[in-house]
Coordinates of C-alpha atoms and ligand atoms in Angstrom, one line a residue:
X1 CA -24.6 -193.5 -114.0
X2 CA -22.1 -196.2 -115.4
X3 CA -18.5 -195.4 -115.4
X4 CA -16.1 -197.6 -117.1
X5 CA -12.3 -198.1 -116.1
X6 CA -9.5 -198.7 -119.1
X7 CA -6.8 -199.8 -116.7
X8 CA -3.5 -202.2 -116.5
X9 CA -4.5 -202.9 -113.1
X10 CA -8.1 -203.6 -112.3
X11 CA -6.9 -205.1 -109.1
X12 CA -6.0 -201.6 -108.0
X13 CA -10.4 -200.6 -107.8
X14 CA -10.9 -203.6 -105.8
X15 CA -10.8 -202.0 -102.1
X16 CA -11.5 -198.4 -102.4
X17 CA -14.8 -199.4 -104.6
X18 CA -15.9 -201.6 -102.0
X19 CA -16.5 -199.2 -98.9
X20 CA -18.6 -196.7 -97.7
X21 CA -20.1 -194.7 -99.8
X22 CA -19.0 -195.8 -103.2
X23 CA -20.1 -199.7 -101.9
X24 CA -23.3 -198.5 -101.1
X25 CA -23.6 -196.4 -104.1
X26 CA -23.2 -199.7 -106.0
X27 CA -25.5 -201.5 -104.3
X28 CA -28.5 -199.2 -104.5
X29 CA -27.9 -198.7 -108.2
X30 CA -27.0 -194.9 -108.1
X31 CA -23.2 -196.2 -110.0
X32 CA -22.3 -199.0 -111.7
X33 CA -18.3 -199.8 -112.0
X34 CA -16.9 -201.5 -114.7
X35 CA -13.3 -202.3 -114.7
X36 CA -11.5 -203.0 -118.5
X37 CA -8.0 -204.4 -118.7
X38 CA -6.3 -202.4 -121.5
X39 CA -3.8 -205.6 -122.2
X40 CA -6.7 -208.2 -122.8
X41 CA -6.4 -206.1 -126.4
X42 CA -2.8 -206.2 -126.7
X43 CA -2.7 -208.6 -130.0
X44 CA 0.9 -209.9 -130.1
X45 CA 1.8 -212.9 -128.5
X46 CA 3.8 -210.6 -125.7
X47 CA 0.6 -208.8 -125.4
X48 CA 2.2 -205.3 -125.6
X49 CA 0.5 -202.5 -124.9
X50 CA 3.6 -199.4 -124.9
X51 CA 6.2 -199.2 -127.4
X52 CA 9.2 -197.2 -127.2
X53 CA 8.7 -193.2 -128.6
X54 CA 9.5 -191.5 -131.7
X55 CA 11.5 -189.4 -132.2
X56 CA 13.4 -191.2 -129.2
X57 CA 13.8 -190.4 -125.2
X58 CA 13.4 -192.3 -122.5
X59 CA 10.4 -194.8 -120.9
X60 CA 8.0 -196.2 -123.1
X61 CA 4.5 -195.0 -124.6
X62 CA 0.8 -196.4 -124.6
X63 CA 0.1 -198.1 -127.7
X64 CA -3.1 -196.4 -129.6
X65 CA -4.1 -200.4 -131.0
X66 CA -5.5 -202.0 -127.8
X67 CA -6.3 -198.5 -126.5
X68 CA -9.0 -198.1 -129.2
X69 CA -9.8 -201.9 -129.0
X70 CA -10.6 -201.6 -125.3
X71 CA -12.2 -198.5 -125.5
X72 CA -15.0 -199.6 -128.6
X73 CA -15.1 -202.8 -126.6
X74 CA -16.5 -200.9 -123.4
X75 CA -18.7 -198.1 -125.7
X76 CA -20.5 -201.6 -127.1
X77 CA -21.3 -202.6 -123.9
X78 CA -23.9 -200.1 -123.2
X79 CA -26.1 -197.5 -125.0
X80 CA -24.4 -194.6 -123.9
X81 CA -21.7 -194.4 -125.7
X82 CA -20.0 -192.2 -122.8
X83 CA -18.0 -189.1 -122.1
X84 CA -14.1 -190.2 -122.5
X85 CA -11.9 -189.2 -120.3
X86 CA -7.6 -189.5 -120.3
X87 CA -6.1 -188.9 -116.9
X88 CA -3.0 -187.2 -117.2
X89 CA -0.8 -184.4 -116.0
X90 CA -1.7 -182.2 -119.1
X91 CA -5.0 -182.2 -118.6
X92 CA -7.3 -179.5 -116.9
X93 CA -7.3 -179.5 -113.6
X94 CA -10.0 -181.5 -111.8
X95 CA -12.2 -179.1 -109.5
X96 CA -15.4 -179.2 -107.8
X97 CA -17.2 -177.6 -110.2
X98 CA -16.0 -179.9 -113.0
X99 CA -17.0 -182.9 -110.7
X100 CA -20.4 -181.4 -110.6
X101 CA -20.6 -181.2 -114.0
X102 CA -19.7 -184.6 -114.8
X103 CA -21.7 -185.7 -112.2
X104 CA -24.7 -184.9 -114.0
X105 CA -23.6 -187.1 -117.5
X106 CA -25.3 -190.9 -118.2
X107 CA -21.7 -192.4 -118.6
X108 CA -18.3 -192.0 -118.1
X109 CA -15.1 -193.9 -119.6
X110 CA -11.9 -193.1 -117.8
X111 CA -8.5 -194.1 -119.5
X112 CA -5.6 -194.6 -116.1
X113 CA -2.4 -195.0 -118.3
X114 CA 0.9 -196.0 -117.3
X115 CA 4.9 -195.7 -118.4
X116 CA 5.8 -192.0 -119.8
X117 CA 2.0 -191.5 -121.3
X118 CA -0.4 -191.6 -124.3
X119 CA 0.3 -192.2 -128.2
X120 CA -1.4 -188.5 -128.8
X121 CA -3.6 -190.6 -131.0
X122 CA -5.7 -191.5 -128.2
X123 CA -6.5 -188.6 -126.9
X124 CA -7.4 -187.1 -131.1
X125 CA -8.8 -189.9 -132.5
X126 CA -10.9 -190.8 -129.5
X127 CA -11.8 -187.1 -128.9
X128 CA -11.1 -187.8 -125.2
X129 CA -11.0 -185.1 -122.7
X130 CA -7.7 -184.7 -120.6
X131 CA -8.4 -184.1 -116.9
X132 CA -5.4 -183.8 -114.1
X133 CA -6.0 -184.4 -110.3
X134 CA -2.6 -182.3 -109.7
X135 CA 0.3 -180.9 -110.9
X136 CA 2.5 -183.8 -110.1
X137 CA 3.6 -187.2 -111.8
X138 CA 2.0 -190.1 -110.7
X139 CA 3.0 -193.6 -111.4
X140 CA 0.2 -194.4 -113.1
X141 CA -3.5 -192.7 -113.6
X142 CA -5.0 -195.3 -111.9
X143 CA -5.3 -193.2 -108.4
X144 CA -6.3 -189.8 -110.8
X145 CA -9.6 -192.0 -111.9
X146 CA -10.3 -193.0 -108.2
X147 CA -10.1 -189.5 -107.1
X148 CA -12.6 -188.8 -109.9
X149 CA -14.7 -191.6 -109.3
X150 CA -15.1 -190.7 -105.7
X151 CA -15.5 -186.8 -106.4
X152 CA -18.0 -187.6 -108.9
X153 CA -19.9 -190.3 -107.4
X154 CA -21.1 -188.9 -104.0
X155 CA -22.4 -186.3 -105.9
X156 CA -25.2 -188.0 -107.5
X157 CA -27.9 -187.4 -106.1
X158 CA -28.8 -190.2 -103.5
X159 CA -25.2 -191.4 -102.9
X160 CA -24.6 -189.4 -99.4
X161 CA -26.5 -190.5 -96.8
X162 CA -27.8 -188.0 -94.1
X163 CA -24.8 -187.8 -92.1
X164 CA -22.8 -186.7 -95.3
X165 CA -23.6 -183.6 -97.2
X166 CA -22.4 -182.2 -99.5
X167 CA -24.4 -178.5 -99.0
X168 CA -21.9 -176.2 -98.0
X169 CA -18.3 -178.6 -99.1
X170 CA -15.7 -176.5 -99.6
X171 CA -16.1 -174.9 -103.1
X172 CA -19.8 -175.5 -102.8
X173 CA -19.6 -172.0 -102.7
X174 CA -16.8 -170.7 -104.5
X175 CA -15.0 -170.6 -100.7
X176 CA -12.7 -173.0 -98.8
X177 CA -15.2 -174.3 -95.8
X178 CA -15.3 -172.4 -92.2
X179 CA -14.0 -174.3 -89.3
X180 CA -16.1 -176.8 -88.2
X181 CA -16.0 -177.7 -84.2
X182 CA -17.9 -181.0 -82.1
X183 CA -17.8 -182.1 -78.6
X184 CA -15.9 -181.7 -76.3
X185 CA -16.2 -178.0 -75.6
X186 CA -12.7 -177.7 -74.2
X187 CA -10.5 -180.1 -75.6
X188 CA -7.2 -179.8 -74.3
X189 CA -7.3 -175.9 -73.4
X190 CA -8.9 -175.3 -76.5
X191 CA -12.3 -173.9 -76.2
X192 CA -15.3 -173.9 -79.0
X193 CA -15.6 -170.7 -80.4
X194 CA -18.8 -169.0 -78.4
X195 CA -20.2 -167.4 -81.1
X196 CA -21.0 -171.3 -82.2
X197 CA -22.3 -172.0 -79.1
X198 CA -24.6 -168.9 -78.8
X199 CA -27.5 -170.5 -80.8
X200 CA -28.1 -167.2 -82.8
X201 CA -28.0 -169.0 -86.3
X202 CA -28.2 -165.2 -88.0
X203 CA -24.9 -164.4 -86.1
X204 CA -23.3 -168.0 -86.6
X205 CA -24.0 -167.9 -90.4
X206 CA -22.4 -164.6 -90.4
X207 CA -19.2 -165.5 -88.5
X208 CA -19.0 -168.9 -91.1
X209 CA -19.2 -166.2 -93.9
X210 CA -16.5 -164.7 -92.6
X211 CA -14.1 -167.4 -91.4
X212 CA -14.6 -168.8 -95.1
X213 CA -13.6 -165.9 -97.1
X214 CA -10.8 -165.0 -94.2
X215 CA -9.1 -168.3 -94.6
X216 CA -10.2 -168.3 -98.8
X217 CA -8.2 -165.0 -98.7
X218 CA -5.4 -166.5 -96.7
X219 CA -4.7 -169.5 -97.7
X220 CA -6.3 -170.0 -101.5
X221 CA -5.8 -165.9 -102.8
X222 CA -6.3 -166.9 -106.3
X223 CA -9.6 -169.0 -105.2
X224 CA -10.4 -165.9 -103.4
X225 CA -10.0 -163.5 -106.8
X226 CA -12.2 -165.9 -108.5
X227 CA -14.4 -165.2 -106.0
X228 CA -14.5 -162.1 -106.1
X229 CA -14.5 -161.9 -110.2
X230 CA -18.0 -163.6 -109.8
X231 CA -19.4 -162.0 -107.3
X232 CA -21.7 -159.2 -107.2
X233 CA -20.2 -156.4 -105.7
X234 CA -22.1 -156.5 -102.6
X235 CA -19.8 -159.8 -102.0
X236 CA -16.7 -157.8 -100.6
X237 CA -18.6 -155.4 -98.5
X238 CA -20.1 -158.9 -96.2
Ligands
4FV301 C1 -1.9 -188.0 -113.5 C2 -2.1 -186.8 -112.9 C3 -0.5 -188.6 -113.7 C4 1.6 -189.7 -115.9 C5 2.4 -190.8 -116.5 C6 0.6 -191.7 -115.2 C7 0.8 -190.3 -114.8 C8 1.8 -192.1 -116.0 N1 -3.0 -188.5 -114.0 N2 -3.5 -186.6 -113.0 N3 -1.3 -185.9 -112.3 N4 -0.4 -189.7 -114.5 O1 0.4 -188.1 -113.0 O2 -4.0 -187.6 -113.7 O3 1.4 -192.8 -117.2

């Protein structure tokens, strides 16, 4: 997969693209990164790249010009002329299920903006798919495409070594994850539960069905509803 970055601050990638398992997804060719900074198409001597908004209000708004520069810059870089993607509080929700999906596409272009957002120009004429990583205001979408990239990314196939999996991730089922226990048995008064210690994998599989939609229930209800929508009947009965 090759996923390009349309950002102000390419510096920003630097570190968390050059550990673990997004480093080593780079350097066995599962990803490649490529990093775009939007203001190397600003075309005014100032190089701007935001303007101020019609209409007036406050803070200042990306410009469509070197946004569409940068962008047909990076789609002529490769074949693929890639899924475009804006990061931004009004888009969709990112979930695992989304990641998935995008995880199975040839190319990506995120756009990480900055100041109060996008001339909606961008987002039209580019036909680019708003995605949110929360329902907060970030400074800039810059940590919204990491989160992506790193979602996305270790689910290609290959990316996650044996002592990562992805199998049974939270959402990999439609349920938050059961809780998950290691050495020492007794840490601190607290013991292991013994049903995990028992060995019966029929019974353990059983009590990690439960503990998942317990806690789903508990703490995530309306993930728990959705659930429960797609379920076959049989799924509230287990
Ligand atoms: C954001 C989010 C986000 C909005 C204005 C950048 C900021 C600034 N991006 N999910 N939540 N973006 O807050 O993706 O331009």
């Amino acid at each position: 997969m090759r996923i390009d970055v349309l950002t102000l601050f390419p510096e920003m990638f630097d570190s968390p693209l050059s550990h673990s398992i997004l480093k080593r997804a780079q350097e066995r060719n599962i990803v490649e990164i490529v990093l775009s900074n939007i203001r190397d198409f600003a075309t005014d001597s100032y190089r701007k790249v935001d303007d101020k908004p019609y209409g007036g209000g406050a803070g200042m708004v990306m410009m469509p010009g070197p946004m569409f520069d940068c962008v047909e810059h990076a789609q002529a870089q490769a074949d693929e002329p890639g899924r475009v993607i804006l990061l931004t509080p009004q888009g969709k929700p990112l979930t695992q299920e989304k990641v998935v999906e995008l995880s199975t596409e040839p190319r990506l272009i995120l756009i990480a903006g900055r100041y109060e957002g996008f001339d909606e120009r961008i987002r039209t004429g580019l036909s680019a798919e708003p995605i949110s990583i929360g329902d907060y205001v970030l400074s800039g979408g810059e940590l919204g495409a990491m989160v992506l990239i790193d979602a996305v990314v270790r689910m290609i196939p290959g990316a996650l070594g044996d002592d990562d999996s992805a199998a049974d991730d939270s959402f990999s089922n439609g349920l938050l994850e059961y809780p998950q226990y290691t050495r020492p048995e007794v840490f601190r008064d607290m013991k292991v539960p013994e049903i995990l210690l028992s060995g019966d994998h029929g019974k353990i599989d059983q009590w990690r069905k439960e503990q998942s939609l317990e806690r789903t229930k508990q703490w995530r209800p309306e993930i728990y509803e959705k659930y429960l929508q797609s379920a076959p009947t049989d799924k509230n009965e287990q």
